[in-house]
Short mmCIF file of C-alpha atoms in Angstrom, two decimals:
data_model
loop_
_atom_site.label_atom_id
_atom_site.label_comp_id
_atom_site.label_asym_id
_atom_site.label_seq_id
_atom_site.Cartn_x
_atom_site.Cartn_y
_atom_site.Cartn_z
CA MET Y 77 -20.87 -4.44 20.74
CA ILE Y 78 -21.60 -3.96 17.48
CA HIS Y 79 -24.68 -5.44 15.59
CA VAL Y 80 -25.35 -5.99 12.04
CA GLU Y 81 -28.43 -7.18 10.70
CA LYS Y 82 -29.39 -7.26 7.02
CA LEU Y 83 -26.55 -4.36 6.14
CA THR Y 84 -27.65 -4.35 1.85
CA LYS Y 85 -25.45 -0.95 -0.16
CA TYR Y 86 -25.94 -0.70 -3.82
CA TYR Y 87 -24.21 1.65 -6.16
CA GLY Y 88 -26.58 2.55 -8.65
CA ASN Y 89 -27.63 -1.49 -10.00
CA LEU Y 90 -24.02 -2.85 -8.31
CA CYS Y 91 -25.13 -4.85 -4.92
CA ALA Y 92 -21.66 -4.11 -3.19
CA VAL Y 93 -23.34 -5.58 -0.27
CA ASP Y 94 -25.51 -8.24 0.08
CA GLN Y 95 -27.58 -8.87 3.54
CA ILE Y 96 -24.94 -9.50 5.98
CA ASP Y 97 -25.27 -10.56 9.33
CA LEU Y 98 -22.61 -9.86 11.55
CA ASP Y 99 -22.32 -9.69 15.89
CA ILE Y 100 -18.82 -8.44 17.58
CA SER Y 101 -18.38 -8.50 20.54
CA LYS Y 102 -16.08 -6.34 22.89
CA GLY Y 103 -12.73 -6.59 23.30
CA GLU Y 104 -12.47 -8.77 19.73
CA ILE Y 105 -10.38 -8.53 17.16
CA THR Y 106 -11.79 -9.30 13.76
CA GLY Y 107 -10.37 -9.60 10.39
CA LEU Y 108 -12.90 -8.90 7.59
CA LEU Y 109 -10.82 -11.20 4.11
CA GLY Y 110 -12.00 -11.13 0.90
CA PRO Y 111 -10.43 -10.27 -2.70
CA ASN Y 112 -10.36 -6.84 -3.55
CA GLY Y 113 -13.83 -5.52 -4.62
CA ALA Y 114 -15.98 -8.58 -2.42
CA GLY Y 115 -17.55 -5.45 -0.02
CA LYS Y 116 -14.64 -4.92 2.96
CA THR Y 117 -14.78 -1.53 2.13
CA THR Y 118 -17.93 -0.25 1.89
CA THR Y 119 -18.85 -2.81 4.93
CA MET Y 120 -16.38 -0.37 6.81
CA ARG Y 121 -17.28 2.25 5.85
CA MET Y 122 -21.04 2.25 6.80
CA ILE Y 123 -20.47 0.93 9.84
CA THR Y 124 -18.34 4.41 10.44
CA GLY Y 125 -21.28 6.28 9.00
CA TYR Y 126 -19.38 7.45 6.48
CA LEU Y 127 -22.19 6.14 3.78
CA LEU Y 128 -25.46 5.44 4.34
CA PRO Y 129 -26.81 1.41 3.61
CA THR Y 130 -29.16 0.95 1.04
CA SER Y 131 -31.17 -1.34 3.72
CA GLY Y 132 -30.80 -3.16 7.08
CA ASP Y 133 -29.50 -1.90 10.44
CA ILE Y 134 -26.67 -1.54 12.21
CA ASN Y 135 -26.49 -0.91 15.64
CA ILE Y 136 -23.74 -0.10 18.37
CA LYS Y 137 -23.50 -0.30 21.86
CA ASP Y 138 -27.77 0.18 21.36
CA LEU Y 139 -27.37 3.09 19.44
CA SER Y 140 -28.32 2.82 15.66
CA THR Y 141 -26.49 4.39 12.45
CA GLN Y 142 -29.76 6.69 11.36
CA ASP Y 143 -30.55 8.18 15.07
CA ASP Y 144 -27.88 8.38 17.02
CA MET Y 145 -25.13 9.23 14.29
CA LEU Y 146 -23.15 12.00 16.42
CA ALA Y 147 -23.52 9.76 19.35
CA ILE Y 148 -21.97 6.47 17.14
CA LYS Y 149 -18.88 8.71 15.79
CA ARG Y 150 -17.57 9.34 19.01
CA LEU Y 151 -17.27 5.80 20.36
CA ILE Y 152 -15.33 4.69 16.64
CA GLY Y 153 -11.68 5.57 15.33
CA TYR Y 154 -11.18 4.96 11.81
CA LEU Y 155 -7.95 4.73 9.78
CA PRO Y 156 -9.46 4.81 5.88
CA GLU Y 157 -6.93 3.03 3.52
CA SER Y 158 -3.79 4.13 2.66
CA ALA Y 159 -4.68 7.27 5.49
CA PRO Y 160 -5.29 10.29 3.28
CA LEU Y 161 -4.42 12.95 5.46
CA TYR Y 162 -4.06 16.32 4.49
CA HIS Y 163 -0.49 17.00 3.40
CA ASN Y 164 -0.38 20.45 3.87
CA MET Y 165 -0.51 19.87 7.55
CA LEU Y 166 2.17 19.73 9.95
CA VAL Y 167 1.73 16.40 11.82
CA PHE Y 168 0.90 18.36 15.23
CA ASP Y 169 -1.17 20.69 13.85
CA TYR Y 170 -3.43 18.04 12.30
CA LEU Y 171 -3.74 15.78 15.72
CA ASP Y 172 -4.23 19.10 17.33
CA TYR Y 173 -7.48 20.32 14.79
CA VAL Y 174 -8.36 16.38 15.33
CA ALA Y 175 -8.38 16.70 18.95
CA ARG Y 176 -10.27 19.81 18.81
CA VAL Y 177 -12.69 18.40 16.89
CA ARG Y 178 -13.00 15.40 19.06
CA GLY Y 179 -13.69 18.02 21.84
CA ILE Y 180 -11.05 17.63 23.68
CA SER Y 181 -10.15 20.89 25.47
CA GLY Y 182 -7.12 22.44 27.00
CA GLN Y 183 -4.85 20.78 29.08
CA ALA Y 184 -5.76 17.30 27.81
CA ARG Y 185 -5.38 18.01 24.30
CA MET Y 186 -1.25 17.99 24.73
CA ALA Y 187 -1.18 15.62 27.08
CA ARG Y 188 -3.38 13.06 24.09
CA ILE Y 189 -1.21 14.20 21.90
CA GLN Y 190 2.13 13.58 23.82
CA GLU Y 191 1.14 10.35 24.63
CA LEU Y 192 0.02 9.82 20.98
CA ALA Y 193 3.00 10.76 20.04
CA ASP Y 194 5.01 8.04 22.07
CA LEU Y 195 2.33 5.13 21.42
CA CYS Y 196 2.75 6.15 17.52
CA GLY Y 197 6.79 7.06 17.93
CA LEU Y 198 5.46 10.54 16.17
CA ASN Y 199 7.86 12.84 18.62
CA ASP Y 200 10.55 13.14 15.66
CA ILE Y 201 8.17 14.12 13.17
CA MET Y 202 5.85 16.49 14.58
CA HIS Y 203 6.72 19.51 12.47
CA LYS Y 204 6.91 17.89 9.71
CA ALA Y 205 4.78 18.87 7.05
CA ILE Y 206 2.13 15.54 6.35
CA GLY Y 207 2.63 15.34 2.51
CA GLU Y 208 6.60 14.63 3.26
CA LEU Y 209 6.40 11.43 5.56
CA SER Y 210 6.85 7.49 3.82
CA LYS Y 211 4.64 5.88 3.35
CA GLY Y 212 5.04 4.03 6.37
CA LEU Y 213 5.05 7.07 8.33
CA LYS Y 214 1.71 8.63 7.13
CA GLN Y 215 -0.18 5.54 8.09
CA ARG Y 216 1.33 5.95 11.74
CA VAL Y 217 -0.62 9.81 11.85
CA GLY Y 218 -3.58 7.86 10.98
CA LEU Y 219 -3.48 5.59 13.42
CA ALA Y 220 -2.71 8.82 15.97
CA HIS Y 221 -5.98 10.21 14.33
CA ALA Y 222 -7.69 7.08 14.93
CA MET Y 223 -7.19 6.72 18.70
CA MET Y 224 -7.31 10.14 19.49
CA ASN Y 225 -10.25 10.42 21.94
CA ASP Y 226 -9.33 6.82 23.04
CA PRO Y 227 -12.57 5.06 21.10
CA GLU Y 228 -14.22 1.67 21.87
CA ILE Y 229 -13.95 0.52 18.66
CA LEU Y 230 -11.37 1.10 16.19
CA VAL Y 231 -12.01 0.10 12.08
CA LEU Y 232 -8.84 0.23 10.29
CA ASP Y 233 -8.64 -0.18 6.61
CA GLU Y 234 -5.62 -2.18 5.46
CA PRO Y 235 -3.52 -1.06 8.17
CA THR Y 236 -0.41 -2.32 6.67
CA SER Y 237 -1.10 -2.46 2.62
CA GLY Y 238 1.39 -1.09 0.69
CA LEU Y 239 4.31 -0.99 3.55
CA ASP Y 240 7.72 -2.53 3.77
CA PRO Y 241 8.05 -5.37 6.10
CA ASN Y 242 9.78 -3.20 8.78
CA GLN Y 243 7.02 -1.12 8.93
CA ILE Y 244 4.44 -4.01 9.04
CA VAL Y 245 5.79 -5.21 11.49
CA GLU Y 246 5.32 -2.29 13.60
CA ILE Y 247 2.22 -1.06 12.86
CA ARG Y 248 0.71 -4.57 13.94
CA ASP Y 249 2.80 -4.43 16.81
CA ILE Y 250 1.23 -1.12 17.34
CA ILE Y 251 -2.45 -2.46 16.58
CA ARG Y 252 -1.71 -5.78 18.86
CA ARG Y 253 -0.67 -2.93 21.86
CA ILE Y 254 -3.67 -1.41 21.56
CA GLY Y 255 -5.90 -4.72 20.88
CA LYS Y 256 -5.68 -5.82 24.14
CA GLU Y 257 -8.64 -3.43 25.43
CA LYS Y 258 -10.43 -2.09 22.40
CA THR Y 259 -12.92 -3.69 20.00
CA ILE Y 260 -10.84 -3.60 16.68
CA ILE Y 261 -12.30 -4.35 12.71
CA LEU Y 262 -9.67 -5.10 10.54
CA SER Y 263 -9.63 -5.44 6.74
CA THR Y 264 -6.41 -6.85 5.14
CA HIS Y 265 -5.10 -9.03 1.68
CA ILE Y 266 -2.70 -10.31 4.44
CA LEU Y 267 -3.44 -14.01 4.98
CA SER Y 268 -0.82 -14.50 7.56
CA GLU Y 269 -1.45 -11.45 9.07
CA ALA Y 270 -4.83 -12.21 9.89
CA GLU Y 271 -4.26 -15.54 11.40
CA ALA Y 272 -1.73 -13.32 13.61
CA THR Y 273 -3.37 -10.86 14.60
CA CYS Y 274 -7.30 -11.81 14.63
CA ASP Y 275 -9.29 -13.56 16.64
CA ARG Y 276 -12.09 -13.97 14.46
CA ILE Y 277 -12.05 -13.49 11.17
CA VAL Y 278 -14.75 -13.36 8.31
CA ILE Y 279 -14.36 -13.84 4.88
CA ILE Y 280 -16.61 -11.86 2.53
CA ASP Y 281 -16.88 -12.48 -1.40
CA HIS Y 282 -18.98 -10.79 -3.67
CA GLY Y 283 -21.24 -8.49 -0.70
CA CYS Y 284 -21.57 -12.07 0.93
CA ILE Y 285 -20.19 -13.51 4.27
CA VAL Y 286 -18.59 -17.28 2.96
CA ALA Y 287 -17.38 -18.47 6.12
CA ASP Y 288 -16.82 -16.68 9.56
CA GLY Y 289 -14.48 -17.93 12.94
CA SER Y 290 -11.65 -18.00 14.59
CA THR Y 291 -8.90 -19.43 12.46
CA GLU Y 292 -9.40 -22.66 14.08
CA ALA Y 293 -12.87 -23.27 13.40
CA LEU Y 294 -12.36 -22.26 9.84
CA LYS Y 295 -10.50 -25.05 9.59
CA LYS Y 296 -11.65 -28.00 11.21
CA ALA Y 297 -14.82 -26.87 9.50
CA SER Y 298 -13.31 -27.22 6.13
CA GLY Y 299 -12.04 -30.42 7.00
CA GLN Y 300 -9.46 -32.59 8.63
CA GLU Y 301 -6.98 -32.86 5.69
CA LYS Y 302 -2.65 -33.05 6.22
CA THR Y 303 -0.09 -33.19 4.68
CA ILE Y 304 3.62 -34.54 5.56
CA ASP Y 305 6.01 -34.21 3.61
CA ILE Y 306 9.25 -36.26 3.45
CA SER Y 307 12.55 -36.37 1.74
CA LEU Y 308 14.69 -39.64 2.60
CA VAL Y 309 17.92 -40.74 1.04
CA ASN Y 310 18.94 -44.61 0.52
CA ALA Y 311 15.74 -45.34 -0.85
CA ASP Y 312 13.63 -45.92 -4.10
CA ILE Y 313 9.85 -44.91 -4.85
CA ASP Y 314 8.84 -48.86 -5.17
CA SER Y 315 9.62 -50.07 -1.27
CA VAL Y 316 8.40 -47.09 0.56
CA ARG Y 317 5.31 -47.71 -1.36
CA ALA Y 318 5.71 -51.12 -0.44
CA ARG Y 319 6.37 -50.74 2.79
CA LEU Y 320 4.31 -47.39 3.61
CA GLY Y 321 1.21 -48.05 2.04
CA SER Y 322 0.12 -50.78 4.97
CA ILE Y 323 -0.07 -47.19 7.08
CA VAL Y 324 -4.00 -46.47 7.90
CA GLY Y 325 -4.90 -43.28 7.26
CA ILE Y 326 -2.67 -42.23 4.33
CA THR Y 327 -4.95 -41.62 2.16
CA ASP Y 328 -2.52 -41.14 -0.94
CA MET Y 329 0.84 -40.72 -1.75
CA GLU Y 330 3.37 -38.66 -4.75
CA GLN Y 331 6.90 -38.56 -5.23
CA ILE Y 332 7.24 -34.73 -5.91
CA ALA Y 333 10.21 -33.10 -7.23
CA SER Y 334 13.34 -32.94 -4.99
CA THR Y 335 16.58 -30.68 -4.93
CA SER Y 336 19.32 -32.57 -4.99
CA ALA Y 337 19.41 -35.79 -6.86
CA ASP Y 338 19.88 -38.77 -3.90
CA GLU Y 339 16.41 -37.18 -1.93
CA LEU Y 340 13.77 -38.89 -2.89
CA ARG Y 341 11.12 -36.11 -1.87
CA ILE Y 342 7.48 -37.94 -0.95
CA ARG Y 343 4.34 -35.96 -0.14
CA LEU Y 344 1.66 -38.18 1.57
CA CYS Y 345 -1.91 -37.51 2.65
CA ALA Y 346 -3.45 -38.01 5.62
CA SER Y 347 -7.37 -37.45 6.22
CA GLY Y 348 -9.47 -38.16 9.57
CA ASN Y 349 -8.23 -38.11 12.53
CA ASP Y 350 -5.57 -40.66 13.00
CA ASP Y 351 -2.20 -38.70 13.78
CA ILE Y 352 0.26 -41.10 11.20
CA ARG Y 353 3.32 -39.24 11.96
CA ARG Y 354 4.55 -42.08 14.49
CA PRO Y 355 3.35 -44.90 12.54
CA VAL Y 356 5.50 -43.49 9.32
CA TYR Y 357 8.71 -42.61 11.40
CA GLN Y 358 8.72 -46.25 12.61
CA ALA Y 359 8.34 -47.76 9.62
CA ILE Y 360 11.28 -46.07 8.55
CA LYS Y 361 13.06 -46.56 11.68
CA GLU Y 362 12.95 -50.34 10.59
CA THR Y 363 15.05 -49.94 7.01
CA ASP Y 364 18.24 -48.42 6.25
CA TRP Y 365 16.98 -45.50 4.87
CA ILE Y 366 18.20 -42.31 5.88
CA LEU Y 367 15.10 -39.66 7.00
CA VAL Y 368 16.78 -35.83 6.31
CA GLU Y 369 13.22 -33.80 6.45
CA PHE Y 370 10.07 -34.71 8.22
CA SER Y 371 7.01 -31.89 8.47
CA GLN Y 372 3.84 -31.86 8.18
CA GLU Y 373 1.22 -29.04 7.43
CA GLY Y 374 -2.09 -28.60 8.10
CA LYS Y 375 -4.54 -27.17 5.16
CA SER Y 376 -3.61 -23.48 5.26
CA LEU Y 377 -5.49 -20.01 5.20
CA GLU Y 378 -4.76 -19.38 2.38
CA LYS Y 379 -5.91 -22.49 0.81
CA ILE Y 380 -9.04 -21.95 2.26
CA PHE Y 381 -9.48 -18.50 1.31
CA ARG Y 382 -9.25 -19.72 -2.01
CA GLU Y 383 -12.03 -22.37 -2.14
CA LEU Y 384 -13.86 -20.08 -0.79
CA THR Y 385 -13.37 -16.72 -3.18
CA LYS Y 386 -12.52 -18.48 -5.93
CA GLU Y 387 -14.63 -17.09 -9.28
CA GLN Y 388 -17.34 -19.60 -10.50
CA MET T 83 -21.69 24.72 16.06
CA SER T 84 -18.66 24.82 17.97
CA GLN T 85 -17.66 21.60 15.36
CA ALA T 86 -17.97 25.10 12.53
CA ILE T 87 -15.40 26.94 14.71
CA ASN T 88 -12.98 24.27 14.45
CA ILE T 89 -13.15 23.54 10.84
CA PHE T 90 -13.61 27.09 10.49
CA ARG T 91 -9.70 27.78 11.69
CA LYS T 92 -8.48 25.15 10.75
CA GLU T 93 -9.83 26.07 6.24
CA LEU T 94 -8.56 29.53 7.25
CA LYS T 95 -4.92 28.79 8.70
CA ASP T 96 -5.05 25.86 5.41
CA TYR T 97 -5.43 29.13 3.28
CA PHE T 98 -2.12 31.27 5.52
CA LEU T 99 -0.05 27.71 4.48
CA SER T 100 0.08 27.92 0.71
CA PRO T 101 1.28 30.46 -1.38
CA ILE T 102 -1.90 30.32 -2.97
CA ALA T 103 -3.67 32.68 -0.93
CA TYR T 104 -0.82 35.61 -1.16
CA ILE T 105 -0.95 34.89 -5.17
CA VAL T 106 -4.49 35.43 -5.21
CA ILE T 107 -4.48 38.59 -2.83
CA CYS T 108 -1.84 40.13 -4.69
CA ILE T 109 -3.85 39.23 -8.11
CA PHE T 110 -6.67 41.25 -6.38
CA LEU T 111 -5.02 44.29 -5.53
CA LEU T 112 -3.18 44.54 -8.75
CA VAL T 113 -6.10 44.88 -10.66
CA THR T 114 -8.46 46.89 -8.94
CA GLY T 115 -5.81 49.07 -7.99
CA TRP T 116 -4.03 49.51 -11.48
CA PHE T 117 -8.18 49.98 -12.60
CA PHE T 118 -9.34 51.94 -9.66
CA TYR T 119 -6.37 54.87 -10.27
CA ALA T 120 -5.96 54.43 -13.89
CA THR T 121 -8.88 56.40 -14.46
CA PHE T 122 -9.16 58.02 -10.54
CA PHE T 123 -7.43 61.36 -10.83
CA TYR T 124 -9.37 61.85 -14.45
CA TYR T 125 -12.48 62.75 -12.73
CA SER T 126 -11.50 64.83 -9.87
CA GLN T 127 -14.62 63.15 -7.97
CA ALA T 128 -13.55 61.49 -3.80
CA SER T 129 -15.39 58.39 -4.16
CA MET T 130 -14.59 55.22 -4.51
CA ARG T 131 -17.41 54.76 -6.97
CA ASN T 132 -15.38 53.29 -9.25
CA PHE T 133 -14.04 50.90 -7.05
CA PHE T 134 -16.81 49.11 -6.37
CA ASN T 135 -18.41 49.19 -9.48
CA LEU T 136 -15.48 46.86 -11.14
CA LEU T 137 -15.81 44.32 -8.06
CA PRO T 138 -18.23 41.94 -9.17
CA ILE T 139 -16.62 41.26 -11.91
CA ILE T 140 -13.29 40.96 -10.09
CA PHE T 141 -14.81 38.42 -7.65
CA SER T 142 -16.44 36.68 -9.57
CA PHE T 143 -13.00 35.47 -11.27
CA VAL T 144 -11.33 35.55 -7.35
CA ILE T 145 -13.96 33.97 -5.34
CA PRO T 146 -14.52 30.36 -7.23
CA ALA T 147 -10.73 30.65 -6.89
CA VAL T 148 -11.02 30.44 -3.51
CA THR T 149 -13.26 28.70 -3.05
CA MET T 150 -12.75 26.13 -5.21
CA ARG T 151 -10.37 23.88 -3.32
CA LEU T 152 -12.29 23.56 0.06
CA PHE T 153 -14.58 20.74 -0.68
CA SER T 154 -12.44 19.79 -4.48
CA GLU T 155 -9.39 18.80 -2.64
CA GLU T 156 -10.65 16.61 0.48
CA LEU T 157 -13.33 14.32 -2.29
CA HIS T 158 -9.80 14.06 -4.22
CA ALA T 159 -7.71 13.04 -1.67
CA GLY T 160 -9.71 11.48 0.20
CA SER T 161 -9.07 13.02 2.99
CA TYR T 162 -12.98 13.98 3.27
CA GLU T 163 -13.55 10.54 4.61
CA MET T 164 -11.68 10.99 7.39
CA LEU T 165 -13.37 14.16 7.86
CA LEU T 166 -16.37 13.09 7.99
CA THR T 167 -16.13 10.29 9.91
CA LEU T 168 -15.13 12.24 13.15
CA PRO T 169 -17.63 13.25 14.93
CA VAL T 170 -19.04 16.45 12.66
CA ARG T 171 -22.11 16.96 11.21
CA LEU T 172 -22.05 17.61 7.05
CA GLY T 173 -23.74 21.28 7.73
CA ASP T 174 -21.29 21.85 10.35
CA VAL T 175 -18.64 20.91 7.38
CA ILE T 176 -19.90 22.95 5.00
CA ILE T 177 -20.73 25.91 7.26
CA GLY T 178 -17.12 26.44 8.62
CA LYS T 179 -15.67 26.32 5.24
CA PHE T 180 -18.26 28.41 4.04
CA LEU T 181 -17.14 31.18 6.83
CA ALA T 182 -13.60 30.47 6.05
CA GLY T 183 -14.01 32.04 2.32
CA VAL T 184 -16.10 35.06 3.34
CA ALA T 185 -13.15 35.46 6.29
CA PHE T 186 -10.49 35.33 3.60
CA VAL T 187 -12.29 37.66 1.59
CA ALA T 188 -12.46 39.96 4.52
CA ILE T 189 -9.41 39.61 4.53
CA MET T 190 -8.42 40.28 0.87
CA LEU T 191 -10.21 43.79 1.64
CA VAL T 192 -8.81 44.60 4.37
CA PRO T 193 -5.77 46.45 2.55
CA THR T 194 -7.85 48.04 0.10
CA LEU T 195 -9.32 50.78 3.05
CA SER T 196 -5.88 52.20 2.29
CA TYR T 197 -7.64 53.99 -0.99
CA ALA T 198 -10.16 55.06 1.27
CA VAL T 199 -7.56 56.83 4.34
CA CYS T 200 -5.87 58.24 0.53
CA ILE T 201 -8.60 60.03 -0.70
CA SER T 202 -9.63 61.51 2.45
CA PHE T 203 -6.94 63.75 2.66
CA ILE T 204 -6.64 64.78 -0.36
CA GLY T 205 -10.99 65.49 -0.88
CA ASP T 206 -13.62 65.69 1.22
CA LEU T 207 -15.21 61.88 0.96
CA ASP T 208 -17.96 60.47 1.70
CA TRP T 209 -18.15 58.26 4.28
CA GLY T 210 -21.72 56.41 3.60
CA PRO T 211 -21.77 54.96 0.26
CA ILE T 212 -17.98 53.80 1.52
CA ILE T 213 -19.43 51.78 4.43
CA GLY T 214 -22.27 50.83 2.06
CA GLY T 215 -19.92 49.52 -0.15
CA TYR T 216 -17.64 47.50 2.03
CA THR T 217 -21.24 45.77 3.89
CA GLY T 218 -21.90 44.76 0.11
CA ALA T 219 -18.85 44.17 -0.84
CA ILE T 220 -18.81 41.43 2.29
CA LEU T 221 -22.82 39.69 1.24
CA LEU T 222 -21.70 39.89 -2.18
CA GLY T 223 -17.90 38.17 -1.46
CA GLY T 224 -20.80 35.57 0.69
CA ALA T 225 -23.23 34.63 -2.31
CA PHE T 226 -19.81 34.06 -4.34
CA CYS T 227 -18.35 32.21 -2.08
CA ALA T 228 -21.31 29.76 -1.20
CA VAL T 229 -21.30 29.27 -4.94
CA GLY T 230 -18.50 28.11 -5.35
CA ILE T 231 -18.74 25.92 -2.13
CA PHE T 232 -21.19 24.63 -4.72
CA ALA T 233 -19.44 24.59 -7.27
CA SER T 234 -16.66 22.58 -5.73
CA SER T 235 -18.79 20.28 -3.73
CA MET T 236 -19.76 18.84 -7.11
CA THR T 237 -16.54 17.33 -8.51
CA ARG T 238 -13.31 16.03 -7.30
CA ASN T 239 -11.20 18.25 -9.79
CA GLN T 240 -10.14 22.16 -8.75
CA ILE T 241 -10.16 23.31 -12.29
CA ILE T 242 -13.98 22.20 -13.29
CA ALA T 243 -14.74 23.88 -9.88
CA PHE T 244 -12.90 27.22 -11.05
CA ILE T 245 -14.80 27.50 -14.39
CA VAL T 246 -18.17 25.74 -13.17
CA GLY T 247 -18.00 28.70 -10.20
CA MET T 248 -16.60 31.39 -12.25
CA VAL T 249 -19.97 31.02 -15.00
CA ILE T 250 -22.22 31.01 -12.64
CA CYS T 251 -20.90 34.20 -10.30
CA PHE T 252 -20.55 35.90 -14.27
CA THR T 253 -24.43 34.78 -14.99
CA LEU T 254 -24.98 36.58 -11.78
CA THR T 255 -23.18 39.60 -11.98
CA LEU T 256 -24.05 40.25 -15.71
CA ILE T 257 -27.71 39.26 -16.28
CA ASP T 258 -28.92 42.59 -15.13
CA LYS T 259 -26.89 44.61 -18.40
CA MET T 260 -28.36 42.20 -20.78
CA LEU T 261 -31.58 42.46 -20.17
CA PHE T 262 -33.00 43.72 -23.83
CA PHE T 263 -31.82 39.96 -24.15
CA PHE T 264 -35.40 38.88 -22.27
CA PRO T 265 -39.02 39.51 -23.32
CA ALA T 266 -40.52 42.32 -21.90
CA SER T 267 -42.02 40.20 -19.09
CA MET T 268 -39.63 38.62 -17.81
CA VAL T 269 -36.91 42.00 -17.50
CA GLU T 270 -38.09 42.81 -13.88
CA VAL T 271 -37.71 39.25 -12.51
CA VAL T 272 -34.51 38.20 -14.13
CA GLY T 273 -33.13 42.09 -13.41
CA TYR T 274 -33.78 41.03 -9.55
CA LEU T 275 -31.94 37.84 -10.44
CA GLY T 276 -29.05 40.20 -11.00
CA ALA T 277 -26.04 40.40 -8.26
CA GLY T 278 -24.71 43.64 -9.45
CA PHE T 279 -28.36 45.01 -9.23
CA HIS T 280 -28.19 44.52 -5.76
CA PHE T 281 -24.87 45.19 -4.99
CA GLU T 282 -25.12 48.48 -7.07
CA ASN T 283 -27.76 49.41 -4.30
CA ILE T 284 -25.84 48.82 -1.49
CA SER T 285 -22.41 50.51 -2.64
CA LYS T 286 -24.63 53.30 -2.69
CA GLY T 287 -25.54 53.85 0.74
CA ILE T 288 -28.67 52.75 1.11
CA ILE T 289 -28.92 49.49 2.71
CA ASP T 290 -32.41 48.17 1.66
CA THR T 291 -33.74 45.15 3.31
CA ARG T 292 -34.60 43.69 -0.19
CA ASP T 293 -30.84 43.67 -0.78
CA ILE T 294 -29.93 41.80 2.04
CA VAL T 295 -32.46 39.44 1.43
CA TYR T 296 -31.34 38.66 -2.15
CA PHE T 297 -27.80 38.38 -1.25
CA PHE T 298 -29.08 35.39 2.34
CA SER T 299 -31.15 33.44 -0.26
CA VAL T 300 -28.40 33.41 -2.67
CA ILE T 301 -26.21 32.09 0.36
CA PHE T 302 -28.57 29.58 1.87
CA ILE T 303 -29.35 28.04 -1.60
CA ALA T 304 -26.37 27.60 -2.27
CA LEU T 305 -25.24 26.25 0.94
CA TYR T 306 -28.33 23.84 0.59
CA GLY T 307 -27.47 22.75 -2.39
CA SER T 308 -24.06 21.39 -1.26
CA HIS T 309 -25.90 20.13 1.23
CA LEU T 310 -28.21 18.07 -0.98
CA VAL T 311 -24.54 17.23 -3.83
CA LEU T 312 -22.68 15.66 -0.94
CA GLN T 313 -25.24 13.90 0.86
CA GLU T 314 -26.10 12.07 -2.19
CA LYS T 315 -22.72 11.21 -2.08
CA ARG T 316 -23.46 8.57 0.56
#
């Protein structure tokens, strides 16, 4: 669907995007992650045709951005960061204008605007000026703008930034609803969001792709390390060390701060493919310790992100 | 081209959504009306020559105020990004906005037709210079709109766009009245560059192709310049 090859963009001497290769297939929801200034927005702007690449090629459905930009723009719906809309226009007038520019005429235009108003929940605000709307509502108008011609590809730049938790859930629901049949590229700072909505995650740092794959694949690639936190009552650290130390697979054991004085909190680190939960539980069961907490955590996306993008 | 029409419709509608349009029109009518009628009865001539003589100077500051927002506002708000990722060509955007500016100027001139009607009641008005004058006014307005759009495409600050546009328009208006500053060899060339000179020709009722070519050249050069400036930003 989208094929990007050796894409490079310089702003003066500053290299914003450095030889990126990316293939996105139909129906995929791809999340672009990266610290600020990593090149996510620049990449998206080049795919949507707002910026011209310094070098490299972008092909979308076998159309090249150099020769068929107008045809590509018809395929793509784009929502820039924080939805910069015309503040003095009414929501309805704005959508009507976008529909006209998108070449939807007559009866179809009204029907399409109504459809989008239902989908994005705009029915109550159709006759308000865009400048009066809250950020979340503006974002929804922006989404309606992006989806006007029912595009095959949606590019969303930080669709949930600056919204409150309720609005984030609303926007995420809309994205998930439309994501079933569309190819979506979205950028975000919120890692849990990428994990929840995206099929595939691409981490960009300093204009280069540093990781690419599904969340599971990323976790697998960055090692099998897991940690188990247990809280015990009626136990002391030395006897715990003696008892659990013999279990195969545990690489490290340390006491961590506990909220209550009579609870002993211990973090066990495990590596490899061994599932150590069973032997640990068995070992505890044989004693008179009381187990009040037992939780296993895989390596989080946050940790992977930090490892890949930390400043040298 | 149909995209240019869509942009034109939106921009023209935008003008009349905000109070600025009405304020600009009022100021224009007050200033032209005052300067025209203040001296009209001294001359006791049934002509609008004084009105048309004033027009280049008044247009020089009114039209940059009309066009200053066309690109600066979009660049400042970021809506330019949304506009350019719609299936439109940059050329369509520029032409649409230019036509909206010209249409606004035309609408602004409509009430002044009442001057001509009034004068025709009290004297024997020669309609030739009136028709020529309005034709010239639209051409002059078009040229200044194109210059204003060029200024607006260069900056995201509307005030700067206004001042730059006004300086260029004033220069075009006044340059043929400053000819004594130039060496004799340049007088003819510099005189030809003046918009005031060409406008006066047309407003006398003489429609000469050289003057029309001049105005269309200014429009083309300024709009092409905007295209280059905006293309460079990508």
